[in-house]
Amino acid sequence: MNTLPPLARVPLLVLGLASLVTGVLAGLARLGVVVPDFGAMQAGNHAALMIGAFFGAVICLERAVALGGLWPYLGPALSGGAGVLLLAGGPLVVAQCLLVLGSGVLVAGGIMVTQRQTALFTVMLAVGAACWLAGNLAWIATGNVHAAVPLWLAFLVLTIAGERLELTRFLPVRPAAPPSFLLVTAVILGGAIFAAFDDALGLRVFSAGMLAMAVWLLVFDIARHTAAQQGLTRFIGICLLTGYVWLGAGALTGLAGGFSPSSPLHDVAMHALALGFVFAMVFGHAAIIFPAVLKVKIPYHPFFYVPLALLHLSLALRVFGGLTESLVLRQWGALANAATLLVFIATMLASVLRGARQPKGRSGRRRTA
């Protein structure tokens, strides 16, 4: 089957990284931090750049590699292209349409995977992709990015949870796991959809579902076992468990109204989930995902814990600033968040260079992490 060579996948990843950099700068601008003009101009598109153009492109790229063929690579190309169009000051509606098309490709891929292997985790991955598509359509229909955010967050959380659900097969069978997962997912979806009709109630139901998902992951995920092992497997387990704690913290803040854009706790709720949970997953799985996508080696090194620790400490500072309504602490926390991402990227690049010098046959990756 024809597929895109690893070297040709690099530009697609670069498109996503361009949106990540600009999205981070846009987030800093929203807090009043002075940033380059191209970042400040995108302050209103912060969520779209981070979730749609960056995470959408990266998730689409990972899924395209798994599916094989050429057409799935339209997903990351369209999603990353939407981010570049926003950066170039192109028509917003065209960028929105590109995100709709990119998410449509991911949905099509999810349906194909489900047909190949009908299982709860494959269905959940398709449902997560459908949430992204629905959020993009809601953004176009309403012209209000906040209408899309609950569905976009559901996309990220259900995609991660679905991938974690796949690995529960390595654990002893626990009959309560699948039905409770379905119930939790239904609450998340119900809240995200109902928020379009009753913002306050819908977002609280959504938050309750997120809290239940955090509990489900802490109870049923294999991370509790892998965190007791060694090397990369232990590191991934710790990333996951700490991320689940942040997911729960964001959900609790959401129950207090934090996901509402007008809430003083909005920054806390959003970034506990999007930074504390989602980026902890990124940090943990980068040494597995990027070798699979780019065919490079990323050998484990204990220094991996440095960006992880910085992520949690900088986010804790930002959250404390949000809880105490201190703009200065929020700004310093956000700047430290941005610096953490730079440290993480530099760590991964250094590891790739070490891997290039490493003899063939050595690898620290374990799929069951």
GROMACS .gro file of C-alpha atoms in nm:
model
  369
    1MET     CA    1   0.000   0.000   0.000
    2ASN     CA    2   0.134   0.344  -0.095
    3THR     CA    3   0.193   0.580   0.192
    4LEU     CA    4   0.378   0.902   0.261
    5PRO     CA    5   0.751   0.851   0.333
    6PRO     CA    6   0.869   0.961   0.680
    7LEU     CA    7   1.071   1.254   0.542
    8ALA     CA    8   0.763   1.385   0.360
    9ARG     CA    9   0.570   1.381   0.689
   10VAL     CA   10   0.801   1.638   0.844
   11PRO     CA   11   0.639   1.941   0.672
   12LEU     CA   12   0.300   1.831   0.806
   13LEU     CA   13   0.442   1.824   1.157
   14VAL     CA   14   0.602   2.165   1.100
   15LEU     CA   15   0.261   2.307   1.005
   16GLY     CA   16   0.126   2.192   1.341
   17LEU     CA   17   0.427   2.325   1.531
   18ALA     CA   18   0.382   2.668   1.368
   19SER     CA   19   0.031   2.677   1.512
   20LEU     CA   20   0.163   2.563   1.851
   21VAL     CA   21   0.418   2.846   1.867
   22THR     CA   22   0.167   3.108   1.754
   23GLY     CA   23  -0.104   2.966   1.979
   24VAL     CA   24   0.125   2.991   2.282
   25LEU     CA   25   0.210   3.352   2.196
   26ALA     CA   26  -0.159   3.427   2.145
   27GLY     CA   27  -0.234   3.285   2.489
   28LEU     CA   28   0.032   3.507   2.644
   29ALA     CA   29  -0.115   3.808   2.466
   30ARG     CA   30  -0.455   3.730   2.619
   31LEU     CA   31  -0.293   3.776   2.961
   32GLY     CA   32  -0.143   4.111   2.865
   33VAL     CA   33   0.211   3.983   2.804
   34VAL     CA   34   0.393   4.169   2.527
   35VAL     CA   35   0.458   3.929   2.237
   36PRO     CA   36   0.546   3.971   1.866
   37ASP     CA   37   0.266   4.120   1.659
   38PHE     CA   38   0.192   3.800   1.467
   39GLY     CA   39   0.112   3.628   1.798
   40ALA     CA   40  -0.083   3.916   1.949
   41MET     CA   41  -0.302   3.937   1.638
   42GLN     CA   42  -0.415   3.578   1.698
   43ALA     CA   43  -0.528   3.625   2.059
   44GLY     CA   44  -0.888   3.554   1.962
   45ASN     CA   45  -0.785   3.233   1.784
   46HIS     CA   46  -0.583   3.086   2.071
   47ALA     CA   47  -0.811   2.784   2.124
   48ALA     CA   48  -0.852   2.718   1.752
   49LEU     CA   49  -0.476   2.724   1.695
   50MET     CA   50  -0.394   2.501   1.990
   51ILE     CA   51  -0.674   2.245   1.959
   52GLY     CA   52  -0.767   2.244   1.591
   53ALA     CA   53  -0.453   2.347   1.405
   54PHE     CA   54  -0.194   2.189   1.639
   55PHE     CA   55  -0.349   1.892   1.818
   56GLY     CA   56  -0.579   1.825   1.524
   57ALA     CA   57  -0.284   1.811   1.284
   58VAL     CA   58  -0.072   1.592   1.515
   59ILE     CA   59  -0.354   1.347   1.590
   60CYS     CA   60  -0.447   1.332   1.220
   61LEU     CA   61  -0.083   1.266   1.131
   62GLU     CA   62  -0.051   0.986   1.385
   63ARG     CA   63  -0.377   0.830   1.261
   64ALA     CA   64  -0.268   0.863   0.896
   65VAL     CA   65   0.051   0.667   0.967
   66ALA     CA   66  -0.153   0.393   1.134
   67LEU     CA   67  -0.409   0.375   0.852
   68GLY     CA   68  -0.164   0.370   0.564
   69GLY     CA   69  -0.241   0.500   0.217
   70LEU     CA   70  -0.218   0.861   0.103
   71TRP     CA   71  -0.565   1.009   0.154
   72PRO     CA   72  -0.550   1.013   0.540
   73TYR     CA   73  -0.264   1.265   0.514
   74LEU     CA   74  -0.519   1.517   0.390
   75GLY     CA   75  -0.622   1.544   0.757
   76PRO     CA   76  -0.298   1.695   0.892
   77ALA     CA   77  -0.247   1.896   0.573
   78LEU     CA   78  -0.590   2.059   0.599
   79SER     CA   79  -0.569   2.115   0.975
   80GLY     CA   80  -0.216   2.253   0.965
   81GLY     CA   81  -0.306   2.458   0.660
   82ALA     CA   82  -0.593   2.616   0.852
   83GLY     CA   83  -0.346   2.733   1.115
   84VAL     CA   84  -0.112   2.879   0.855
   85LEU     CA   85  -0.405   3.058   0.690
   86LEU     CA   86  -0.497   3.214   1.024
   87LEU     CA   87  -0.136   3.325   1.073
   88ALA     CA   88  -0.131   3.479   0.727
   89GLY     CA   89  -0.445   3.679   0.802
   90GLY     CA   90  -0.653   3.486   0.549
   91PRO     CA   91  -1.034   3.469   0.554
   92LEU     CA   92  -1.156   3.318   0.880
   93VAL     CA   93  -1.434   3.123   0.710
   94VAL     CA   94  -1.183   2.952   0.480
   95ALA     CA   95  -0.970   2.845   0.779
   96GLN     CA   96  -1.285   2.718   0.951
   97CYS     CA   97  -1.380   2.519   0.641
   98LEU     CA   98  -1.032   2.366   0.626
   99LEU     CA   99  -1.071   2.253   0.988
  100VAL     CA  100  -1.411   2.103   0.904
  101LEU     CA  101  -1.259   1.912   0.613
  102GLY     CA  102  -0.959   1.802   0.820
  103SER     CA  103  -1.180   1.674   1.100
  104GLY     CA  104  -1.400   1.505   0.840
  105VAL     CA  105  -1.097   1.311   0.718
  106LEU     CA  106  -1.025   1.204   1.078
  107VAL     CA  107  -1.387   1.090   1.119
  108ALA     CA  108  -1.363   0.889   0.795
  109GLY     CA  109  -1.043   0.729   0.921
  110GLY     CA  110  -1.211   0.650   1.252
  111ILE     CA  111  -1.500   0.479   1.074
  112MET     CA  112  -1.255   0.277   0.864
  113VAL     CA  113  -1.066   0.163   1.174
  114THR     CA  114  -1.393   0.065   1.343
  115GLN     CA  115  -1.489  -0.142   1.039
  116ARG     CA  116  -1.152  -0.316   1.048
  117GLN     CA  117  -1.169  -0.380   1.423
  118THR     CA  118  -1.501  -0.330   1.596
  119ALA     CA  119  -1.418  -0.265   1.960
  120LEU     CA  120  -1.516  -0.012   2.224
  121PHE     CA  121  -1.186   0.175   2.197
  122THR     CA  122  -1.206   0.213   1.818
  123VAL     CA  123  -1.563   0.339   1.847
  124MET     CA  124  -1.449   0.593   2.108
  125LEU     CA  125  -1.173   0.720   1.881
  126ALA     CA  126  -1.431   0.774   1.607
  127VAL     CA  127  -1.664   0.948   1.854
  128GLY     CA  128  -1.380   1.174   1.966
  129ALA     CA  129  -1.311   1.271   1.604
  130ALA     CA  130  -1.683   1.340   1.555
  131CYS     CA  131  -1.669   1.579   1.851
  132TRP     CA  132  -1.396   1.776   1.679
  133LEU     CA  133  -1.602   1.792   1.359
  134ALA     CA  134  -1.913   1.898   1.550
  135GLY     CA  135  -1.717   2.169   1.733
  136ASN     CA  136  -1.582   2.305   1.406
  137LEU     CA  137  -1.934   2.314   1.260
  138ALA     CA  138  -2.063   2.488   1.573
  139TRP     CA  139  -1.791   2.752   1.536
  140ILE     CA  140  -1.896   2.823   1.178
  141ALA     CA  141  -2.268   2.819   1.258
  142THR     CA  142  -2.252   3.054   1.556
  143GLY     CA  143  -1.944   3.261   1.480
  144ASN     CA  144  -1.859   3.212   1.849
  145VAL     CA  145  -1.550   3.007   1.929
  146HIS     CA  146  -1.676   2.944   2.284
  147ALA     CA  147  -1.963   2.739   2.140
  148ALA     CA  148  -1.705   2.496   2.002
  149VAL     CA  149  -1.479   2.466   2.306
  150PRO     CA  150  -1.671   2.195   2.502
  151LEU     CA  151  -1.682   1.974   2.193
  152TRP     CA  152  -1.316   2.043   2.117
  153LEU     CA  153  -1.221   1.947   2.472
  154ALA     CA  154  -1.433   1.633   2.443
  155PHE     CA  155  -1.237   1.551   2.127
  156LEU     CA  156  -0.907   1.563   2.313
  157VAL     CA  157  -1.025   1.382   2.625
  158LEU     CA  158  -1.215   1.104   2.445
  159THR     CA  159  -0.927   1.050   2.202
  160ILE     CA  160  -0.683   1.008   2.489
  161ALA     CA  161  -0.924   0.798   2.694
  162GLY     CA  162  -1.002   0.578   2.394
  163GLU     CA  163  -0.632   0.509   2.340
  164ARG     CA  164  -0.589   0.428   2.707
  165LEU     CA  165  -0.895   0.201   2.695
  166GLU     CA  166  -0.718  -0.007   2.430
  167LEU     CA  167  -0.440  -0.092   2.675
  168THR     CA  168  -0.674  -0.221   2.947
  169ARG     CA  169  -0.667  -0.553   2.760
  170PHE     CA  170  -0.329  -0.614   2.924
  171LEU     CA  171  -0.497  -0.614   3.265
  172PRO     CA  172  -0.718  -0.880   3.423
  173VAL     CA  173  -1.076  -0.854   3.298
  174ARG     CA  174  -1.286  -0.617   3.508
  175PRO     CA  175  -1.651  -0.634   3.404
  176ALA     CA  176  -1.731  -0.287   3.541
  177ALA     CA  177  -1.481  -0.107   3.317
  178PRO     CA  178  -1.662  -0.099   2.977
  179PRO     CA  179  -2.014  -0.006   3.098
  180SER     CA  180  -1.881   0.260   3.336
  181PHE     CA  181  -1.668   0.403   3.054
  182LEU     CA  182  -1.976   0.424   2.831
  183LEU     CA  183  -2.172   0.598   3.107
  184VAL     CA  184  -1.896   0.852   3.167
  185THR     CA  185  -1.865   0.919   2.795
  186ALA     CA  186  -2.240   0.973   2.767
  187VAL     CA  187  -2.227   1.234   3.045
  188ILE     CA  188  -1.939   1.419   2.875
  189LEU     CA  189  -2.114   1.418   2.538
  190GLY     CA  190  -2.448   1.514   2.688
  191GLY     CA  191  -2.295   1.809   2.872
  192ALA     CA  192  -2.098   1.928   2.569
  193ILE     CA  193  -2.408   1.918   2.349
  194PHE     CA  194  -2.650   2.062   2.607
  195ALA     CA  195  -2.414   2.354   2.668
  196ALA     CA  196  -2.532   2.494   2.334
  197PHE     CA  197  -2.881   2.534   2.482
  198ASP     CA  198  -2.808   2.605   2.850
  199ASP     CA  199  -2.450   2.718   2.897
  200ALA     CA  200  -2.437   2.702   3.276
  201LEU     CA  201  -2.608   2.365   3.325
  202GLY     CA  202  -2.449   2.202   3.021
  203LEU     CA  203  -2.097   2.298   3.126
  204ARG     CA  204  -2.154   2.164   3.477
  205VAL     CA  205  -2.277   1.832   3.341
  206PHE     CA  206  -1.974   1.832   3.112
  207SER     CA  207  -1.749   1.897   3.413
  208ALA     CA  208  -1.911   1.615   3.608
  209GLY     CA  209  -1.837   1.383   3.318
  210MET     CA  210  -1.474   1.499   3.307
  211LEU     CA  211  -1.440   1.437   3.681
  212ALA     CA  212  -1.585   1.088   3.639
  213MET     CA  213  -1.343   1.023   3.352
  214ALA     CA  214  -1.049   1.126   3.571
  215VAL     CA  215  -1.166   0.880   3.837
  216TRP     CA  216  -1.220   0.606   3.576
  217LEU     CA  217  -0.868   0.650   3.440
  218LEU     CA  218  -0.712   0.649   3.785
  219VAL     CA  219  -0.900   0.329   3.874
  220PHE     CA  220  -0.893   0.129   3.552
  221ASP     CA  221  -0.594   0.246   3.348
  222ILE     CA  222  -0.277   0.039   3.328
  223ALA     CA  223  -0.072   0.344   3.434
  224ARG     CA  224  -0.098   0.247   3.801
  225HIS     CA  225   0.098  -0.066   3.716
  226THR     CA  226   0.347   0.080   3.470
  227ALA     CA  227   0.440   0.362   3.710
  228ALA     CA  228   0.590   0.094   3.937
  229GLN     CA  229   0.828  -0.028   3.664
  230GLN     CA  230   1.151   0.126   3.535
  231GLY     CA  231   1.282   0.356   3.262
  232LEU     CA  232   1.049   0.490   2.995
  233THR     CA  233   0.761   0.270   3.106
  234ARG     CA  234   0.772   0.424   3.454
  235PHE     CA  235   0.805   0.774   3.312
  236ILE     CA  236   0.497   0.731   3.094
  237GLY     CA  237   0.299   0.593   3.387
  238ILE     CA  238   0.389   0.893   3.603
  239CYS     CA  239   0.299   1.134   3.320
  240LEU     CA  240  -0.039   0.969   3.289
  241LEU     CA  241  -0.122   0.958   3.659
  242THR     CA  242  -0.025   1.321   3.716
  243GLY     CA  243  -0.224   1.416   3.408
  244TYR     CA  244  -0.531   1.244   3.546
  245VAL     CA  245  -0.500   1.447   3.864
  246TRP     CA  246  -0.498   1.768   3.659
  247LEU     CA  247  -0.801   1.646   3.464
  248GLY     CA  248  -0.983   1.600   3.794
  249ALA     CA  249  -0.870   1.942   3.916
  250GLY     CA  250  -0.994   2.108   3.598
  251ALA     CA  251  -1.325   1.926   3.627
  252LEU     CA  252  -1.372   2.036   3.988
  253THR     CA  253  -1.306   2.394   3.884
  254GLY     CA  254  -1.555   2.345   3.602
  255LEU     CA  255  -1.819   2.235   3.852
  256ALA     CA  256  -1.767   2.575   4.014
  257GLY     CA  257  -1.841   2.738   3.678
  258GLY     CA  258  -1.484   2.754   3.553
  259PHE     CA  259  -1.556   2.650   3.194
  260SER     CA  260  -1.782   2.950   3.145
  261PRO     CA  261  -1.587   3.221   2.956
  262SER     CA  262  -1.706   3.487   3.201
  263SER     CA  263  -1.587   3.300   3.510
  264PRO     CA  264  -1.280   3.423   3.701
  265LEU     CA  265  -1.183   3.054   3.717
  266HIS     CA  266  -1.192   3.010   3.339
  267ASP     CA  267  -0.813   3.020   3.296
  268VAL     CA  268  -0.771   2.766   3.578
  269ALA     CA  269  -1.026   2.519   3.442
  270MET     CA  270  -0.912   2.540   3.081
  271HIS     CA  271  -0.542   2.507   3.146
  272ALA     CA  272  -0.566   2.243   3.416
  273LEU     CA  273  -0.728   2.029   3.147
  274ALA     CA  274  -0.551   2.147   2.831
  275LEU     CA  275  -0.203   2.188   2.983
  276GLY     CA  276  -0.198   1.969   3.292
  277PHE     CA  277  -0.382   1.676   3.139
  278VAL     CA  278  -0.330   1.692   2.763
  279PHE     CA  279   0.034   1.802   2.760
  280ALA     CA  280   0.122   1.548   3.028
  281MET     CA  281  -0.007   1.289   2.779
  282VAL     CA  282   0.206   1.448   2.505
  283PHE     CA  283   0.518   1.445   2.723
  284GLY     CA  284   0.459   1.082   2.814
  285HIS     CA  285   0.389   0.949   2.467
  286ALA     CA  286   0.627   1.159   2.256
  287ALA     CA  287   0.897   0.891   2.275
  288ILE     CA  288   0.648   0.644   2.123
  289ILE     CA  289   0.452   0.861   1.879
  290PHE     CA  290   0.732   1.049   1.706
  291PRO     CA  291   0.944   0.740   1.632
  292ALA     CA  292   0.633   0.578   1.480
  293VAL     CA  293   0.556   0.885   1.269
  294LEU     CA  294   0.905   1.001   1.168
  295LYS     CA  295   1.100   0.674   1.198
  296VAL     CA  296   1.354   0.821   1.438
  297LYS     CA  297   1.477   0.680   1.767
  298ILE     CA  298   1.410   0.867   2.091
  299PRO     CA  299   1.595   0.674   2.362
  300TYR     CA  300   1.481   0.733   2.717
  301HIS     CA  301   1.687   0.952   2.949
  302PRO     CA  302   1.610   1.051   3.311
  303PHE     CA  303   1.621   1.416   3.197
  304PHE     CA  304   1.271   1.354   3.056
  305TYR     CA  305   1.147   1.424   3.409
  306VAL     CA  306   1.275   1.784   3.396
  307PRO     CA  307   1.017   1.920   3.147
  308LEU     CA  308   0.747   1.715   3.321
  309ALA     CA  309   0.833   1.870   3.658
  310LEU     CA  310   0.848   2.217   3.501
  311LEU     CA  311   0.506   2.161   3.344
  312HIS     CA  312   0.346   2.082   3.678
  313LEU     CA  313   0.527   2.355   3.873
  314SER     CA  314   0.457   2.628   3.617
  315LEU     CA  315   0.093   2.524   3.591
  316ALA     CA  316   0.061   2.519   3.970
  317LEU     CA  317   0.190   2.877   3.977
  318ARG     CA  318  -0.060   2.978   3.708
  319VAL     CA  319  -0.347   2.805   3.887
  320PHE     CA  320  -0.253   2.967   4.218
  321GLY     CA  321  -0.255   3.303   4.040
  322GLY     CA  322  -0.599   3.226   3.903
  323LEU     CA  323  -0.739   3.119   4.238
  324THR     CA  324  -0.600   3.430   4.410
  325GLU     CA  325  -0.694   3.655   4.115
  326SER     CA  326  -0.332   3.764   4.077
  327LEU     CA  327  -0.268   3.862   3.715
  328VAL     CA  328   0.108   3.884   3.777
  329LEU     CA  329   0.127   3.523   3.899
  330ARG     CA  330  -0.086   3.408   3.606
  331GLN     CA  331   0.147   3.590   3.367
  332TRP     CA  332   0.460   3.441   3.521
  333GLY     CA  333   0.298   3.099   3.525
  334ALA     CA  334   0.204   3.132   3.157
  335LEU     CA  335   0.556   3.245   3.066
  336ALA     CA  336   0.693   2.946   3.256
  337ASN     CA  337   0.445   2.723   3.067
  338ALA     CA  338   0.585   2.853   2.738
  339ALA     CA  339   0.944   2.802   2.855
  340THR     CA  340   0.854   2.447   2.960
  341LEU     CA  341   0.738   2.364   2.608
  342LEU     CA  342   1.070   2.493   2.474
  343VAL     CA  343   1.258   2.275   2.720
  344PHE     CA  344   1.047   1.976   2.618
  345ILE     CA  345   1.108   2.032   2.245
  346ALA     CA  346   1.482   2.077   2.306
  347THR     CA  347   1.486   1.757   2.513
  348MET     CA  348   1.317   1.561   2.234
  349LEU     CA  349   1.555   1.700   1.970
  350ALA     CA  350   1.857   1.612   2.185
  351SER     CA  351   1.718   1.262   2.231
  352VAL     CA  352   1.670   1.223   1.855
  353LEU     CA  353   2.037   1.316   1.807
  354ARG     CA  354   2.139   1.061   2.069
  355GLY     CA  355   1.920   0.804   1.900
  356ALA     CA  356   2.086   0.870   1.564
  357ARG     CA  357   2.420   0.779   1.722
  358GLN     CA  358   2.279   0.473   1.897
  359PRO     CA  359   2.351   0.129   1.749
  360LYS     CA  360   2.059  -0.038   1.576
  361GLY     CA  361   1.851  -0.272   1.786
  362ARG     CA  362   1.849  -0.068   2.106
  363SER     CA  363   1.520   0.089   2.204
  364GLY     CA  364   1.359   0.199   2.529
  365ARG     CA  365   1.003   0.198   2.396
  366ARG     CA  366   0.732  -0.031   2.524
  367ARG     CA  367   0.387  -0.029   2.365
  368THR     CA  368   0.212  -0.142   2.683
  369ALA     CA  369   0.302   0.178   2.868
   0.00000   0.00000   0.00000
